[in-house]
Coordinates of C-alpha atoms in Angstrom, one line a residue:
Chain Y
X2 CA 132.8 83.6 107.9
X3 CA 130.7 85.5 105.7
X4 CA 130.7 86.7 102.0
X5 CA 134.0 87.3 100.5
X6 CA 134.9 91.2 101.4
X7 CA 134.1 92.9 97.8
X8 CA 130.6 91.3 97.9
X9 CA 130.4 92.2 101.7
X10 CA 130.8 96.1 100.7
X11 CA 128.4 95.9 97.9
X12 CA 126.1 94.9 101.0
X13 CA 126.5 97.4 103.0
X14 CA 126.6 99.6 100.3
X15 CA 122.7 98.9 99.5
X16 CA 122.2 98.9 103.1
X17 CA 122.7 102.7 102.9
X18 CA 119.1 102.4 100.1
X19 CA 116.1 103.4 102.1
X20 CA 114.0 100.3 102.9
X21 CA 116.8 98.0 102.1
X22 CA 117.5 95.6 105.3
X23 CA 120.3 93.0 105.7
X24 CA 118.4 90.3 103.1
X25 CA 117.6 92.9 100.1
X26 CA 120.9 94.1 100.0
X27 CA 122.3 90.7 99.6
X28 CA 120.1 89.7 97.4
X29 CA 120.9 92.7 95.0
X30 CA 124.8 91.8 95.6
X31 CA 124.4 88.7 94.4
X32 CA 122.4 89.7 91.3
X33 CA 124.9 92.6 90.8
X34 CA 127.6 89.1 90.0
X35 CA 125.2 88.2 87.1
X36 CA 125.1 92.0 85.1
X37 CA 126.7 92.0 82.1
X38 CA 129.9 93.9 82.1
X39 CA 128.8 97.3 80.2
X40 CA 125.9 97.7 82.8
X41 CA 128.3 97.0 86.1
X42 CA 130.5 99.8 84.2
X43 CA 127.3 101.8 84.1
X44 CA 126.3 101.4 87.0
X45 CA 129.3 102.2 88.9
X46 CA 130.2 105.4 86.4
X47 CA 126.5 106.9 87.3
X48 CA 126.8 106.7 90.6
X49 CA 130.2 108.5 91.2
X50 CA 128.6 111.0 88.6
X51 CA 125.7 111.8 90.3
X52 CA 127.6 113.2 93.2
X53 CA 130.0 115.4 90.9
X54 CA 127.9 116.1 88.0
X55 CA 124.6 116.6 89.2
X56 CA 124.1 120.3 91.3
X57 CA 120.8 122.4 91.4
X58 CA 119.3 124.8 88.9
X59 CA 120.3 128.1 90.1
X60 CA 116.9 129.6 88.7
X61 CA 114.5 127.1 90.2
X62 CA 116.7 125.0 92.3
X63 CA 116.0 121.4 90.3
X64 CA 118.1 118.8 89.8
X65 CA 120.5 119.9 87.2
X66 CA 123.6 118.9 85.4
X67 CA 124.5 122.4 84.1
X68 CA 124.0 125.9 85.5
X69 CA 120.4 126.0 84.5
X70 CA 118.3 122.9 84.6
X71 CA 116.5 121.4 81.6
X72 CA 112.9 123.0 81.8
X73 CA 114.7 126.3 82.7
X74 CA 116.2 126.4 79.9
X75 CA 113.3 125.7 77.1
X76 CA 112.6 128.6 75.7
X77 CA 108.6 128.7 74.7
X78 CA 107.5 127.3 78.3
X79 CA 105.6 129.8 80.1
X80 CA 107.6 131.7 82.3
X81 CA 104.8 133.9 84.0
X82 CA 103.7 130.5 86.0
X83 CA 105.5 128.8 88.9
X84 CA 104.5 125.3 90.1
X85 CA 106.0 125.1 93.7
X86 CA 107.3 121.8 94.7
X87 CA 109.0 120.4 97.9
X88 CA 111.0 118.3 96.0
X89 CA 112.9 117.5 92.5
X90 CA 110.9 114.1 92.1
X91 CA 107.4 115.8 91.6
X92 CA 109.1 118.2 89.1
X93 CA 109.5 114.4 87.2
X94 CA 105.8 113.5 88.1
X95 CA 104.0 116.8 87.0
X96 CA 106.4 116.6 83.7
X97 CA 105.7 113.0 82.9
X98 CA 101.8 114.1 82.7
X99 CA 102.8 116.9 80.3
X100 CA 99.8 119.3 81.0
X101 CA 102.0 121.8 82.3
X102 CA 103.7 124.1 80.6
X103 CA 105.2 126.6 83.6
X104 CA 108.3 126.5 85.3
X105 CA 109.1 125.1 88.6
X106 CA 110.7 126.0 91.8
X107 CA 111.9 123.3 94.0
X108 CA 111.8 124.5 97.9
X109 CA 113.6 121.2 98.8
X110 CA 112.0 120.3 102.3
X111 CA 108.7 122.0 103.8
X112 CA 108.8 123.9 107.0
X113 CA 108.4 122.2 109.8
X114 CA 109.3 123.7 113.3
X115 CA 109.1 120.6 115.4
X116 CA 111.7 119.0 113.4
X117 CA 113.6 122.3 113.5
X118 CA 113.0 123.3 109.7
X119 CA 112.2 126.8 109.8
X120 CA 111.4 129.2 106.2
X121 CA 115.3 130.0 106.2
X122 CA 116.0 126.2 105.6
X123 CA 114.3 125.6 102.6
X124 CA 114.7 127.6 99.1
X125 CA 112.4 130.3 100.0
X126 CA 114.3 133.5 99.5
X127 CA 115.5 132.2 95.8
X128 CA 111.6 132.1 95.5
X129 CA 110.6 135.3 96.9
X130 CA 113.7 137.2 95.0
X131 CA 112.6 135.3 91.9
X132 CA 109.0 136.5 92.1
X133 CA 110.7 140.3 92.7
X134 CA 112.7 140.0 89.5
X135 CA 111.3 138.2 87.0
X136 CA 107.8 139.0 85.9
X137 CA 105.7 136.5 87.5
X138 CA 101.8 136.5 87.7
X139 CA 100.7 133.4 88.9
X140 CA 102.5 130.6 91.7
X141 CA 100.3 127.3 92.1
X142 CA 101.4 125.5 95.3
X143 CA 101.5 121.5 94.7
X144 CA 103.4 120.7 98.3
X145 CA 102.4 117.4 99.8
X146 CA 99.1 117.4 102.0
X147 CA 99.7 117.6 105.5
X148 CA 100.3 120.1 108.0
X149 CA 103.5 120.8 106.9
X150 CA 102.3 121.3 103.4
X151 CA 99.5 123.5 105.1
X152 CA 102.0 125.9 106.9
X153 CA 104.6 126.2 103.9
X154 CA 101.6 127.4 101.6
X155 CA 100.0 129.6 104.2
X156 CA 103.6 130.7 104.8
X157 CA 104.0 131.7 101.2
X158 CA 101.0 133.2 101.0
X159 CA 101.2 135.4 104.0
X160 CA 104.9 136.0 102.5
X161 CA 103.1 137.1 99.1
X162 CA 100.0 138.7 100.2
X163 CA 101.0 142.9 99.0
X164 CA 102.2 141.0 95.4
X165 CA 100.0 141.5 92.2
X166 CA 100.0 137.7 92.1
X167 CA 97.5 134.9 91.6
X168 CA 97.7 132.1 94.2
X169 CA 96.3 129.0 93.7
X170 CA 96.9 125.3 95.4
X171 CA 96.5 121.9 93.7
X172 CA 93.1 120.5 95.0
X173 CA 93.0 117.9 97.5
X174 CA 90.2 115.8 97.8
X175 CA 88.7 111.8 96.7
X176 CA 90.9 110.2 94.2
X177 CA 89.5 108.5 91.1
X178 CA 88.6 105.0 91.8
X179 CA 89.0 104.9 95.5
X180 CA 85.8 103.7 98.1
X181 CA 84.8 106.6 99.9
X182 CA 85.0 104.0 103.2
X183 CA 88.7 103.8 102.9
X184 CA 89.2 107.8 102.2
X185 CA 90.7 109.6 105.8
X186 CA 88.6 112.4 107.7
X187 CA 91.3 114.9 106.4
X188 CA 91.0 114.4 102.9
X189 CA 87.1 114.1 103.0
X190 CA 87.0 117.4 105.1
X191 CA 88.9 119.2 102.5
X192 CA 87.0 117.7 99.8
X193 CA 83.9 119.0 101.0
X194 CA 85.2 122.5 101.7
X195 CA 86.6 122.3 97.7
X196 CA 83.7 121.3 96.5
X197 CA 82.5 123.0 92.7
X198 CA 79.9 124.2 91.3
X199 CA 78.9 122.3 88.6
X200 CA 75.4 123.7 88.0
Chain U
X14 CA 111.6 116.4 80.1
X15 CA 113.0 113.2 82.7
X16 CA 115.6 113.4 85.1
X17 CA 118.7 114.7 83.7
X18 CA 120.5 111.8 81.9
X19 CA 123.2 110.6 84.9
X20 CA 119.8 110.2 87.2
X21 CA 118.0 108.7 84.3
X22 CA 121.2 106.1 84.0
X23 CA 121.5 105.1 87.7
X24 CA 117.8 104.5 88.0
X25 CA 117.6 102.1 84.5
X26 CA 120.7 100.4 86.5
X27 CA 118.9 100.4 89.7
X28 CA 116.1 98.3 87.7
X29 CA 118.2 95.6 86.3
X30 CA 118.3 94.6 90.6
X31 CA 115.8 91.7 91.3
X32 CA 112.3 93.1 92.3
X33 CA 113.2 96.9 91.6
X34 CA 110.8 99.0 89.5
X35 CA 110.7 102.5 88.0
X36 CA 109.4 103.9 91.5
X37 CA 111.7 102.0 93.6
X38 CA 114.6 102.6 91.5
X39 CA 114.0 106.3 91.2
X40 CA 113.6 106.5 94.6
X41 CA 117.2 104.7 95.4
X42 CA 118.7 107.1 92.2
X43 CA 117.0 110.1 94.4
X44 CA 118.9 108.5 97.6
X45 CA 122.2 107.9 96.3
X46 CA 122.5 111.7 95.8
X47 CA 122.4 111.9 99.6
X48 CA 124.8 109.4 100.3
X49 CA 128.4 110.7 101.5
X50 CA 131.2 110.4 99.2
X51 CA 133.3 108.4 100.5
X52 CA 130.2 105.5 100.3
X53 CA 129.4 106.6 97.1
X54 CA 132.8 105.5 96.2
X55 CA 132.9 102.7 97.6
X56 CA 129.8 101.7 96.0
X57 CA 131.1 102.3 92.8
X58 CA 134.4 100.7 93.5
X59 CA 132.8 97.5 95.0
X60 CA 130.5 97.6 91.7
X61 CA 133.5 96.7 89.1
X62 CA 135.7 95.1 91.8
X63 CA 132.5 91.7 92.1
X64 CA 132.7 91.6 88.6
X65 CA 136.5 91.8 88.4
X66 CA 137.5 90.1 91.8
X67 CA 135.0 87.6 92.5
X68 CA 135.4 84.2 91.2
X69 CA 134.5 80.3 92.2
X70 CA 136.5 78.5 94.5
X71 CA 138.2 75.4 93.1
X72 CA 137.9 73.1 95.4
X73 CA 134.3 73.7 96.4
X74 CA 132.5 76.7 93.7
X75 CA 131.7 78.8 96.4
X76 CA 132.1 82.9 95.7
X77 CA 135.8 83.1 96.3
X78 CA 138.0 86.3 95.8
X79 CA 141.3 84.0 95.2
X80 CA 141.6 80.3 94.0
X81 CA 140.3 79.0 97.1
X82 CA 137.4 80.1 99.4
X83 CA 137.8 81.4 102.8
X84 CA 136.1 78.3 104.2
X85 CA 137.9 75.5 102.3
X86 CA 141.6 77.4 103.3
X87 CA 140.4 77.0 107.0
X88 CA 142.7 73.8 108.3
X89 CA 140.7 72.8 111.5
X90 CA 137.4 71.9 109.6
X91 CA 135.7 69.0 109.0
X92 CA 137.3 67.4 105.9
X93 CA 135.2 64.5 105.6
X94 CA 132.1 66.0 105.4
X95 CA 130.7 68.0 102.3
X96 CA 127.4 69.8 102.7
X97 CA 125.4 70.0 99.1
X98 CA 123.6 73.1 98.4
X99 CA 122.2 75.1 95.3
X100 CA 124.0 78.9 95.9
X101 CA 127.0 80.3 97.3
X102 CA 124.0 82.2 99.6
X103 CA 122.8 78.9 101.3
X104 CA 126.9 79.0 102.2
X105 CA 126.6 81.6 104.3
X106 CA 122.9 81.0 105.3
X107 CA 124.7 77.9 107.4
X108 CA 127.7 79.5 108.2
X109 CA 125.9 82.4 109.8
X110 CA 124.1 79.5 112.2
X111 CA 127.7 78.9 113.2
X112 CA 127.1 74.6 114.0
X113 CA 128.2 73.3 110.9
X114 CA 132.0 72.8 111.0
X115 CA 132.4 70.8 107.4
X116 CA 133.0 71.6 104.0
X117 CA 130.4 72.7 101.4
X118 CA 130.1 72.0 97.2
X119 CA 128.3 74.9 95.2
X120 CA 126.4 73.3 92.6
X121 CA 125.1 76.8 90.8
X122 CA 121.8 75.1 90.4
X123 CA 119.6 72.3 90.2
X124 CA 118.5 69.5 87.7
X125 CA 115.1 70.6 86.0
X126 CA 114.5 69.2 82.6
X127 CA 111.9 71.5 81.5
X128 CA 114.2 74.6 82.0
X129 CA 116.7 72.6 79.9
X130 CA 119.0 72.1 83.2
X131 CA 120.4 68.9 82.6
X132 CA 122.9 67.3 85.6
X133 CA 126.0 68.3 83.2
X134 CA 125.0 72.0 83.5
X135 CA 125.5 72.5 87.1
X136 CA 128.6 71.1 89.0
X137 CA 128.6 67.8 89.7
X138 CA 131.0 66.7 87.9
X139 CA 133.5 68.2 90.0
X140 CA 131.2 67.3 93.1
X141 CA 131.9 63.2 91.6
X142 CA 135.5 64.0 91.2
X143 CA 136.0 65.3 95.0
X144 CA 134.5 62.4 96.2
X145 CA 136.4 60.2 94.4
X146 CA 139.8 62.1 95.1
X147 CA 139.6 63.2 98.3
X148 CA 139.1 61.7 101.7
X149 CA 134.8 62.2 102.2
X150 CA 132.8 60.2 104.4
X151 CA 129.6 61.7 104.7
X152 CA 127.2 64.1 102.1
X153 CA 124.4 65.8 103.1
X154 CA 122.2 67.3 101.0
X155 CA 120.4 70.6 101.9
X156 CA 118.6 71.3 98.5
X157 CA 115.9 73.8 97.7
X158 CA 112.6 71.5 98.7
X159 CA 110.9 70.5 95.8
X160 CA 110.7 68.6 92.7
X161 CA 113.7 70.5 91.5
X162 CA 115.9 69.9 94.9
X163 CA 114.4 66.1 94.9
X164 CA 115.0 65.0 91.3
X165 CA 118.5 66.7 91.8
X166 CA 118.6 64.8 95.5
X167 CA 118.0 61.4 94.1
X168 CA 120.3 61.7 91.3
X169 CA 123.3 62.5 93.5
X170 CA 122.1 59.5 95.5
X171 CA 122.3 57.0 92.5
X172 CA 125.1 58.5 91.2
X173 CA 127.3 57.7 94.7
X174 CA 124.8 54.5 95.9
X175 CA 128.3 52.1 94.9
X176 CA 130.4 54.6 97.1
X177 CA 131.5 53.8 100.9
X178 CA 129.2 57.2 101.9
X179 CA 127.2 58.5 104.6
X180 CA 124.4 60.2 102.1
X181 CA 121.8 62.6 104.0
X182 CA 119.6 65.2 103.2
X183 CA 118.0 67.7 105.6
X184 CA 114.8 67.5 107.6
X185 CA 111.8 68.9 105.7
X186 CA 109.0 69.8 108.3
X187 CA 107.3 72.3 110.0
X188 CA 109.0 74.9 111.2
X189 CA 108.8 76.4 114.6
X190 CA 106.2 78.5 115.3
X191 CA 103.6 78.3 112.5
X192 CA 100.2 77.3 113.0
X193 CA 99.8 73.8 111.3
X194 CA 97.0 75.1 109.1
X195 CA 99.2 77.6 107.1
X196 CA 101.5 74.7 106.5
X197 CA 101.1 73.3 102.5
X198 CA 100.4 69.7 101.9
X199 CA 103.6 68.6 100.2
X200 CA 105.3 70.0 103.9
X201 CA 102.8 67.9 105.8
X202 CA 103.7 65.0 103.8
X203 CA 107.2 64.9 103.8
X204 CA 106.8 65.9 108.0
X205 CA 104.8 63.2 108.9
X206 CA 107.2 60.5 106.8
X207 CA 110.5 62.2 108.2
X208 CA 109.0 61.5 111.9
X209 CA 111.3 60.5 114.0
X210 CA 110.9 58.5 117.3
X211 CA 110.7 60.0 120.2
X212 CA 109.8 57.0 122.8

């Protein structure tokens, strides 16, 4: 005996979430009972659509839910500057900021050889055939810190290195705010070697 | 520039859930683009069908997909006894420990003046009306703890003290396995006047 069957599926079905165990899920089941009806209709509309509406840019591989995303297709952005992402989400984080006015390409993963992810897995060749065709003079590498991060940007960079491009990376180093006695050795190391001049 | 608008619309949905926030629900919005299709479908399907499918048993208010729950159709159970709780969740809280072999009531809430929850807005009245109609010996009350649960407790008690009933509630106490000085005063209280004797 447990919940009636509909509300048992609904479980399971937030089971799939990530980082939703066996209580989470059935406490969002039970809240989904109380929704008013137009957000239940919303809710289950949006998520069917997401699956058939939503594909990727086929310029810069972002979420999109036309042939060409939404910052693809704005006109007066420039286009000589690509921000290179691992994934759609930080295109949303570096556009929330609005400080950057580029475009994006989204390589969707990083490489990573011990999990089997090698340069053919992620978007790489729509990036190198993009930097070949349109006119492109500067790519800024924002991939998450790590050594995966590391070897997709040295990667790209080897990949790049006979290109009239600029190269740049996002700087890693001590957050605002943060004790330097909680910062790791890794970041600490690469904000020393960083460091600017500010004389 | 956001995620386009089917993203954006699943992750506002995602935040009506209990506890969910922008990050959390744009992280589950990100996820559910992952999921197969045939969950994704289900998801959706089990969305309208709680809101459609799902009512209150009449016999006992519990979540029921027809007129009657699944525990008051089973024949071999208890009849005499009706276990008291606050949520159809506490129903299957106790039916998942598998000892308890009576009926339950559903009361959707408790009494709590200053939220303007008066006994009349949660089902008692058709608690009082089962007791008086059917065949029930014993009641035992497993409310939320607290002043709620108590003042909620002790009105069900006055309201049956002329009845021929077994009235009980559950033991509050410490539970197994936590240090004594984590436990909160009104715990410590109501454990060392629920002791029982052991000689």
């Amino acid at each position: 005996m447990k919940y009636p069957t509909t509300i048992q599926n609904l479980i399971e079905c937030f089971k799939k979430l990530p980082g939703v165990g066996e209580k989470t899920a059935e406490r969002y089941a039970l809240a989904a009972l109380e929704l008013d009806d137009n957000i239940i209709e919303l809710f289950s509309k949006s998520l069917t659509d997401v699956k058939t509406k939503i594909g990727r840019c086929k310029i810069c591989n972002n979420l999109a839910e036309e042939e060409i995303c939404e910052i693809c297709k704005i006109k007066d952005r420039d286009r000589k500057t690509l921000c290179i992402v691992d994934s759609p989400k930080n295109v949303v984080i570096f556009e929330k900021l609005g400080i950057y006015n580029g475009l994006y390409h989204v390589l969707d993963g990083l490489i990573s050889p011990l999990d089997g992810k090698n340069p053919e897995d992620i978007k790489l060749n729509l990036l190198f055939e993009r930097i070949n065709n349109e006119n492109i003079s500067e790519i800024i590498l924002a991939l998450k810190p790590g050594i995966e991060g590391e070897t997709t940007s040295l990667y790209i960079k080897k990949m790049l290195e006979n290109k009239q491009l600029k190269i740049s990376k996002i700087a890693h180093g001590i957050p605002i705010g943060i004790d330097m006695e909680y910062i790791d050795s890794l970041t600490l190391e690469l904000a020393l070697e960083d460091r600017t001049n500010i004389s």
